[in-house]
mmCIF file of C-alpha atoms in Angstrom:
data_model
loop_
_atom_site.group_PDB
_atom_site.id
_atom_site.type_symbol
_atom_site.label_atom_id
_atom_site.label_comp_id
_atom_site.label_asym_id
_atom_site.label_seq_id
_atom_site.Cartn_x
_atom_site.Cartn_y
_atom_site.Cartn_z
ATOM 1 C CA UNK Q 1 -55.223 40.043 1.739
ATOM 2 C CA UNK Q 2 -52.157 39.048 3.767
ATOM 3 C CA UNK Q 3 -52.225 35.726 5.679
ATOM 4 C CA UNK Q 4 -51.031 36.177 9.277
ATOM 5 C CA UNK Q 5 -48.498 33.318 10.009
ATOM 6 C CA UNK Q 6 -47.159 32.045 13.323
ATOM 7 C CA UNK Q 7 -43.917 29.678 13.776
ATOM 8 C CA UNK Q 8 -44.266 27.722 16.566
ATOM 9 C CA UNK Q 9 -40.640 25.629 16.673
ATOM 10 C CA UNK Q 10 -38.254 24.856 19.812
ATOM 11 C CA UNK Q 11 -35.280 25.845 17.372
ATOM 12 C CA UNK Q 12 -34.828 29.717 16.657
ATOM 13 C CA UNK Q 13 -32.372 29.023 13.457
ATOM 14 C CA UNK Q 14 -35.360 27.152 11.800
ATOM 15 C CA UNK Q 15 -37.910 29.975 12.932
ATOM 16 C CA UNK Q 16 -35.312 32.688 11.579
ATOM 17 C CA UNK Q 17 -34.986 30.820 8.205
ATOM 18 C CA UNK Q 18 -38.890 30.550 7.855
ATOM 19 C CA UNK Q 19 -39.129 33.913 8.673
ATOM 20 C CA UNK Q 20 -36.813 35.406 5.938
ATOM 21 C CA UNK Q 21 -38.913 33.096 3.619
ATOM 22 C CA UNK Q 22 -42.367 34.125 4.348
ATOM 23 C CA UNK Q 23 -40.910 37.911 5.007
ATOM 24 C CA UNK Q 24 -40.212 38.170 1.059
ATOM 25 C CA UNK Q 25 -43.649 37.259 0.024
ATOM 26 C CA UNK Q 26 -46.413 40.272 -0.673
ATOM 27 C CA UNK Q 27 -49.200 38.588 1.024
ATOM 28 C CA UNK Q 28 -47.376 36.898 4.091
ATOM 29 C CA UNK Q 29 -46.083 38.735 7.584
ATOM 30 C CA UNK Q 30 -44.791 36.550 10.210
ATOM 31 C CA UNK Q 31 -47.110 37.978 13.152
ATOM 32 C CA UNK Q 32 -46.221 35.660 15.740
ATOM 33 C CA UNK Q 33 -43.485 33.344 16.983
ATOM 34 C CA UNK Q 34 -43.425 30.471 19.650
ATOM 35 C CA UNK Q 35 -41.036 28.111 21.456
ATOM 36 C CA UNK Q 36 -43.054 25.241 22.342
ATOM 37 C CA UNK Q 37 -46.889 24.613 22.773
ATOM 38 C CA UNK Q 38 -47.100 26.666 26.095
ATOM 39 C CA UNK Q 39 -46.313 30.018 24.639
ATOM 40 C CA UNK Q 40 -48.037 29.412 21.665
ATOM 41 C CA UNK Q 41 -50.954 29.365 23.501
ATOM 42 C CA UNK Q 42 -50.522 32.387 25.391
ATOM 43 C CA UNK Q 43 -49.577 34.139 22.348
ATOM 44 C CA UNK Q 44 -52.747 32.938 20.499
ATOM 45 C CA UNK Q 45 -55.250 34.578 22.868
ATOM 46 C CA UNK Q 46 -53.908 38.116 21.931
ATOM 47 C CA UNK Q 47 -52.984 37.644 18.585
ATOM 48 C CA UNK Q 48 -54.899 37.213 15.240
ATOM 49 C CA UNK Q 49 -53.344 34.377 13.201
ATOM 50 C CA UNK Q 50 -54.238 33.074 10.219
ATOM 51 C CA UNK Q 51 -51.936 29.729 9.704
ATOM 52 C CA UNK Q 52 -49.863 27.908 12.361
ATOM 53 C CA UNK Q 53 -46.621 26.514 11.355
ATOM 54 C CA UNK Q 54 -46.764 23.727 14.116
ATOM 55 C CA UNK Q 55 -43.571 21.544 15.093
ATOM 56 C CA UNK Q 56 -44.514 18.257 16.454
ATOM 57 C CA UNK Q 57 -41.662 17.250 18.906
ATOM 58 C CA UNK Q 58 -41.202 20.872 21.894
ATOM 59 C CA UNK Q 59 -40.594 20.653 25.392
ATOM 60 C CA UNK Q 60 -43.491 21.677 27.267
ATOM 61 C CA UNK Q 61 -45.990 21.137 24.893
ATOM 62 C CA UNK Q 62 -45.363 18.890 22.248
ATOM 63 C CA UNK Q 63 -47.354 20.298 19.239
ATOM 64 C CA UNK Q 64 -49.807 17.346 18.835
ATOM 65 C CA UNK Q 65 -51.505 18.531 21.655
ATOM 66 C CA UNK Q 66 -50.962 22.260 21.043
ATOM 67 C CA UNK Q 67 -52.733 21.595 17.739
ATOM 68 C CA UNK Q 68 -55.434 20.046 19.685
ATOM 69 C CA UNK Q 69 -56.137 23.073 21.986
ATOM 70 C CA UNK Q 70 -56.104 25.421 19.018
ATOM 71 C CA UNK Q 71 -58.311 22.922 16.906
ATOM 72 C CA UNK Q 72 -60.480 22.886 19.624
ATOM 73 C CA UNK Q 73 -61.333 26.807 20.025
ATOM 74 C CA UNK Q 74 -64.120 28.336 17.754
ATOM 75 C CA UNK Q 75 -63.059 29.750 14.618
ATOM 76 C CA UNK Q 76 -59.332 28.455 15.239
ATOM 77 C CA UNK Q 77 -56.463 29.366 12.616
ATOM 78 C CA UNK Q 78 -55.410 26.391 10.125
ATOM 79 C CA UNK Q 79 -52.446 24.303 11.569
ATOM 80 C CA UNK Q 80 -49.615 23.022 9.234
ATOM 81 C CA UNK Q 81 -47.607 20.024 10.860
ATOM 82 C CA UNK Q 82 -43.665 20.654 10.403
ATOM 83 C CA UNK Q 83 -42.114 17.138 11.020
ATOM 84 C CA UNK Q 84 -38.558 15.948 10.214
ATOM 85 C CA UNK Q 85 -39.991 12.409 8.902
ATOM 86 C CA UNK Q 86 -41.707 11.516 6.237
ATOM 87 C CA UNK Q 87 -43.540 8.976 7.939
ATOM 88 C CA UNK Q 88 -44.054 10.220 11.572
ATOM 89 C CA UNK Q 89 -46.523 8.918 14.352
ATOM 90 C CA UNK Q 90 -46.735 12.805 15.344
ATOM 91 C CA UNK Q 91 -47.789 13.896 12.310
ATOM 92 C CA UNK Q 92 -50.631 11.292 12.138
ATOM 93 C CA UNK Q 93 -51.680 12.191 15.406
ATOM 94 C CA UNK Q 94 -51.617 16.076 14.154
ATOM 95 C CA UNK Q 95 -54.245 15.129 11.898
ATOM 96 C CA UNK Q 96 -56.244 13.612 13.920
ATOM 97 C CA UNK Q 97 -55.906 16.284 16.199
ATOM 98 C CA UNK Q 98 -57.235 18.812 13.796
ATOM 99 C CA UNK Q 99 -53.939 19.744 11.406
ATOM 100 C CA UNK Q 100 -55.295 20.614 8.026
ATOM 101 C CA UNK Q 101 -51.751 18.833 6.428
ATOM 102 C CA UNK Q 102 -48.106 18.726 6.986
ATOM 103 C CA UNK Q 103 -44.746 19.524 5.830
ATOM 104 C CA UNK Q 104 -41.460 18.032 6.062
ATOM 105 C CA UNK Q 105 -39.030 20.490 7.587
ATOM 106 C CA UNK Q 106 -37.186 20.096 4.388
ATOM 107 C CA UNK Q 107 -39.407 20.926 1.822
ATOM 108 C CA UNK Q 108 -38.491 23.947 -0.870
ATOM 109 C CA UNK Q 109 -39.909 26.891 -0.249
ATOM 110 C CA UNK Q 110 -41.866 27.298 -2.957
ATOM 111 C CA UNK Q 111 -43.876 24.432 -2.086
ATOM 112 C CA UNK Q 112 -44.065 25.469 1.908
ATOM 113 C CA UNK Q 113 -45.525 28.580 0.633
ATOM 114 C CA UNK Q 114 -48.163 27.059 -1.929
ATOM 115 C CA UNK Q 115 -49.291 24.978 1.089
ATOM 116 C CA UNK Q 116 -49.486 28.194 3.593
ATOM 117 C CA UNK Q 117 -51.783 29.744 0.620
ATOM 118 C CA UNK Q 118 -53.556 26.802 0.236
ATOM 119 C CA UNK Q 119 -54.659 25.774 3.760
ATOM 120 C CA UNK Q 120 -55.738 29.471 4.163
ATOM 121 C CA UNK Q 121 -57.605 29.350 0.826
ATOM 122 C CA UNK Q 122 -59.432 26.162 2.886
ATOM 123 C CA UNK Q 123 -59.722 24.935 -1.155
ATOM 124 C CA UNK Q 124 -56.803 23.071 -0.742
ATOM 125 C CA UNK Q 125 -55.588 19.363 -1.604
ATOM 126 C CA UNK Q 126 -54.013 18.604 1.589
ATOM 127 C CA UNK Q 127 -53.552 14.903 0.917
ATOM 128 C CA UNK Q 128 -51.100 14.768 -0.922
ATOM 129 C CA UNK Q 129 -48.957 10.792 -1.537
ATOM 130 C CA UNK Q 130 -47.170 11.644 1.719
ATOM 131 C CA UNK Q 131 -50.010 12.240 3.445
ATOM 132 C CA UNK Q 132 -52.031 9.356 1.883
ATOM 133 C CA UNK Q 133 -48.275 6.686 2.735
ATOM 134 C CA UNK Q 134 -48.736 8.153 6.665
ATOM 135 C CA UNK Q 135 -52.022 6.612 7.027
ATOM 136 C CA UNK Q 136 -51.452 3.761 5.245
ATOM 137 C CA UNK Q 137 -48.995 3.266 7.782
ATOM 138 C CA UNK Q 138 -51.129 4.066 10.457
ATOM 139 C CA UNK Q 139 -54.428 3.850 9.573
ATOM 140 C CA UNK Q 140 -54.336 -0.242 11.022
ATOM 141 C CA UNK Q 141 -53.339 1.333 14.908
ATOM 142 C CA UNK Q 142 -56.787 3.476 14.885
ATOM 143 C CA UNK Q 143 -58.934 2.277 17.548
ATOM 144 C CA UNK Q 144 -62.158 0.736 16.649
ATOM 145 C CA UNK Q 145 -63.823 2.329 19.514
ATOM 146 C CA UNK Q 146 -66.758 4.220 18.046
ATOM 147 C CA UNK Q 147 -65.898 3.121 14.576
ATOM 148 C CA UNK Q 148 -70.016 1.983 13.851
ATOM 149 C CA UNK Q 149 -71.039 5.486 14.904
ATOM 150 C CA UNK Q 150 -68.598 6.880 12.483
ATOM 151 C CA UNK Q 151 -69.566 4.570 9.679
ATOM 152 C CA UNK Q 152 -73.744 5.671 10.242
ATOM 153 C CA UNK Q 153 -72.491 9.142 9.816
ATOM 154 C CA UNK Q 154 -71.409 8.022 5.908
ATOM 155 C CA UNK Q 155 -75.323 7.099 5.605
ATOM 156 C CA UNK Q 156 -76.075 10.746 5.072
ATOM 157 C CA UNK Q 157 -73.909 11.241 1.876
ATOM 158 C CA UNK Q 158 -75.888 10.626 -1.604
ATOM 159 C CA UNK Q 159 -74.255 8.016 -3.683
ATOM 160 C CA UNK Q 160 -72.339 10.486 -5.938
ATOM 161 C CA UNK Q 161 -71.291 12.631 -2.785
ATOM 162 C CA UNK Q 162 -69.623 8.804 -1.415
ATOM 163 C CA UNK Q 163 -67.707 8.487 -4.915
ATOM 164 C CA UNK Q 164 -66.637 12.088 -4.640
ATOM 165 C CA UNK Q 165 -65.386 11.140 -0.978
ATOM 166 C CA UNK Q 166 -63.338 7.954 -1.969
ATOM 167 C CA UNK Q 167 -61.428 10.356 -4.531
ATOM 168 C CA UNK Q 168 -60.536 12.915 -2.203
ATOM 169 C CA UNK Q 169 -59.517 10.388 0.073
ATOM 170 C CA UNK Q 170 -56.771 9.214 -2.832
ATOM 171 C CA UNK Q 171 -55.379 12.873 -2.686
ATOM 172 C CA UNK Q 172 -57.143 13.732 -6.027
ATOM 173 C CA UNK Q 173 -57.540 17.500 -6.541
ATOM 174 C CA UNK Q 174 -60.801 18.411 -7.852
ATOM 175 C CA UNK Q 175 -59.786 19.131 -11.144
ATOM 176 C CA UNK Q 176 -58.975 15.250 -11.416
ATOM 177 C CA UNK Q 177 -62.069 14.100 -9.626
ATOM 178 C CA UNK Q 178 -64.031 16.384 -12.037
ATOM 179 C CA UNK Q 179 -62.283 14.811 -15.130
ATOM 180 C CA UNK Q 180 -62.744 11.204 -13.570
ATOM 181 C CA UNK Q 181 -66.113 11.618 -12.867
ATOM 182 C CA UNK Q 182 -67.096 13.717 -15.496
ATOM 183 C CA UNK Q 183 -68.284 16.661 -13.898
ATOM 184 C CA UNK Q 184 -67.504 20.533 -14.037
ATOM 185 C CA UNK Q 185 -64.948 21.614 -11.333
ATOM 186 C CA UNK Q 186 -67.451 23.975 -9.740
ATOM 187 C CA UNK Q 187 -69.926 20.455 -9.144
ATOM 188 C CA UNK Q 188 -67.063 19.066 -7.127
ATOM 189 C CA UNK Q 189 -66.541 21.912 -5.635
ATOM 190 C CA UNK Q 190 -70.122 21.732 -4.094
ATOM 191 C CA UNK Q 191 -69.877 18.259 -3.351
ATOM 192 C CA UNK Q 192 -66.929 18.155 -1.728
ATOM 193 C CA UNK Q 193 -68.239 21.444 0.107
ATOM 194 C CA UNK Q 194 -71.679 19.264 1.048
ATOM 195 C CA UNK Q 195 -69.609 16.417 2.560
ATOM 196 C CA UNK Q 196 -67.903 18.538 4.973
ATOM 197 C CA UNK Q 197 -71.113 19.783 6.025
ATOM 198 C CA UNK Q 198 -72.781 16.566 5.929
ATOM 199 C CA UNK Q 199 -70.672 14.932 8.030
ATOM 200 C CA UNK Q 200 -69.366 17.956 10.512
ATOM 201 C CA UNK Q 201 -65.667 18.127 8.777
ATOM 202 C CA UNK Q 202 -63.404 21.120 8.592
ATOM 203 C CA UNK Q 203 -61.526 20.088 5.519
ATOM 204 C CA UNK Q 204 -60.342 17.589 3.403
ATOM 205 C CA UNK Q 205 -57.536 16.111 6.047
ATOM 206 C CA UNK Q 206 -60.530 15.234 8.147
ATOM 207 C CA UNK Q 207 -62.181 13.917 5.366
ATOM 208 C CA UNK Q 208 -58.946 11.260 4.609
ATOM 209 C CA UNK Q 209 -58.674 10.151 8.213
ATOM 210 C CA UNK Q 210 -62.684 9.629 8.369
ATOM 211 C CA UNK Q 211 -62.593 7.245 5.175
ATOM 212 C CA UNK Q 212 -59.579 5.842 6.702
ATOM 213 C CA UNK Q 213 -61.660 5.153 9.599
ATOM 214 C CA UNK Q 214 -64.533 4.035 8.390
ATOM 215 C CA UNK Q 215 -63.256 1.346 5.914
ATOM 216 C CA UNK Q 216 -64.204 3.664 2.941
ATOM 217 C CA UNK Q 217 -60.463 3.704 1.689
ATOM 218 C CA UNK Q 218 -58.667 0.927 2.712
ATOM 219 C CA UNK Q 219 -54.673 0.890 2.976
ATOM 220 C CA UNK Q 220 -53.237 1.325 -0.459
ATOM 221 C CA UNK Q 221 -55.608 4.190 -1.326
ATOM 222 C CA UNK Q 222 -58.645 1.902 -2.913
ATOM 223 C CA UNK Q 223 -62.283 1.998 -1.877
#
């Protein structure tokens, strides 16, 4: 099955080198490019796509909010966040917007492509120690407007499904929640999948920010 990719970036070098990168792979075909949030739009509502690589900072349309239009359509592709920083206000927002991860522009290409693969598989661990530093930076600036809602909404999960949670939320694959908990990899697997349901979540990015949130995982990664 090849994954249909779109590069949405303001700089057409960058877009050319992803392309050549992505072009040499068997199960990857650039179907789509954009030059800032506007045209990726347009571009979206005649064009199947698969997995959005998403700059953050475009004229126009910065991608935050581009990532927040697509997010918000039914059945919407999975959004990578390409940011320069490591720690980067506009890639926490494109998380909270609805990005299932992101990438520094940087990164080898081996590991850009395991995370394309990945977030398409929707299996993926996309909370990794970068991920997990961002909102330890900026977990403290979330608003605690409808925070008491959010934390009822935890109510729902079974004890074990809450442990399972706290893991994920440490950027622990489920092979090493399975071996810290003593379970198979296919029982993780379903809780993980049950949590998600549970608690209305699209993947595992969601479910970081929501323990973030909630007070589940505080700053520093502990529950």
């Amino acid at each position: 099955m090849t994954i249909r990719v779109m590069l949405v970036d303001d700089q057409v070098l960058l877009r050319t080198g992803f392309r050549m990168v992505l072009a040499a792979q068997p199960d990857m075909e650039v179907v789509a490019e954009a030059g800032d949030g506007v045209e990726a739009l347009q571009v979206l509502r005649s064009t199947a796509v698969d997995v959005v690589l998403m700059d953050v900072r475009m004229p126009k349309l910065d991608g935050v909010e581009t990532t927040r239009r697509i997010c918000s359509e039914p059945e919407p592709p999975k959004v990578l966040i390409l940011t320069t920083f490591d720690l980067d206000e506009y890639a926490f927002s494109g998380l909270k917007a609805g990005a299932s991860g992101f990438m520094l522009k940087d990164v080898p290409p081996g590991e850009l492509l395991a995370a394309i693969r990945a977030v398409h598989s929707g299996d993926a661990v996309v909370a990794p120690s970068t991920t997990r530093r961002l909102l330890d930076r900026f977990a403290p600036m979330l608003p605690s407007v409808g925070k008491e809602p959010r934390h009822k909404e935890l109510e729902r999960l079974t004890e074990r499904e809450r442990e399972v949670m706290i893991l994920v939320a440490q950027g622990l694959s489920n092979g090493e929640i399975a071996a810290r908990l003593v379970l198979s990899e296919a029982t993780v697997k379903t809780h993980v999948g049950r949590i998600l349901t549970k608690l209305g979540l699209r993947d595992r990015v969601q479910v970081v920010v929501l323990a973030y949130e909630t007070g589940l995982v505080r700053a520093g990664g502990h529950g």
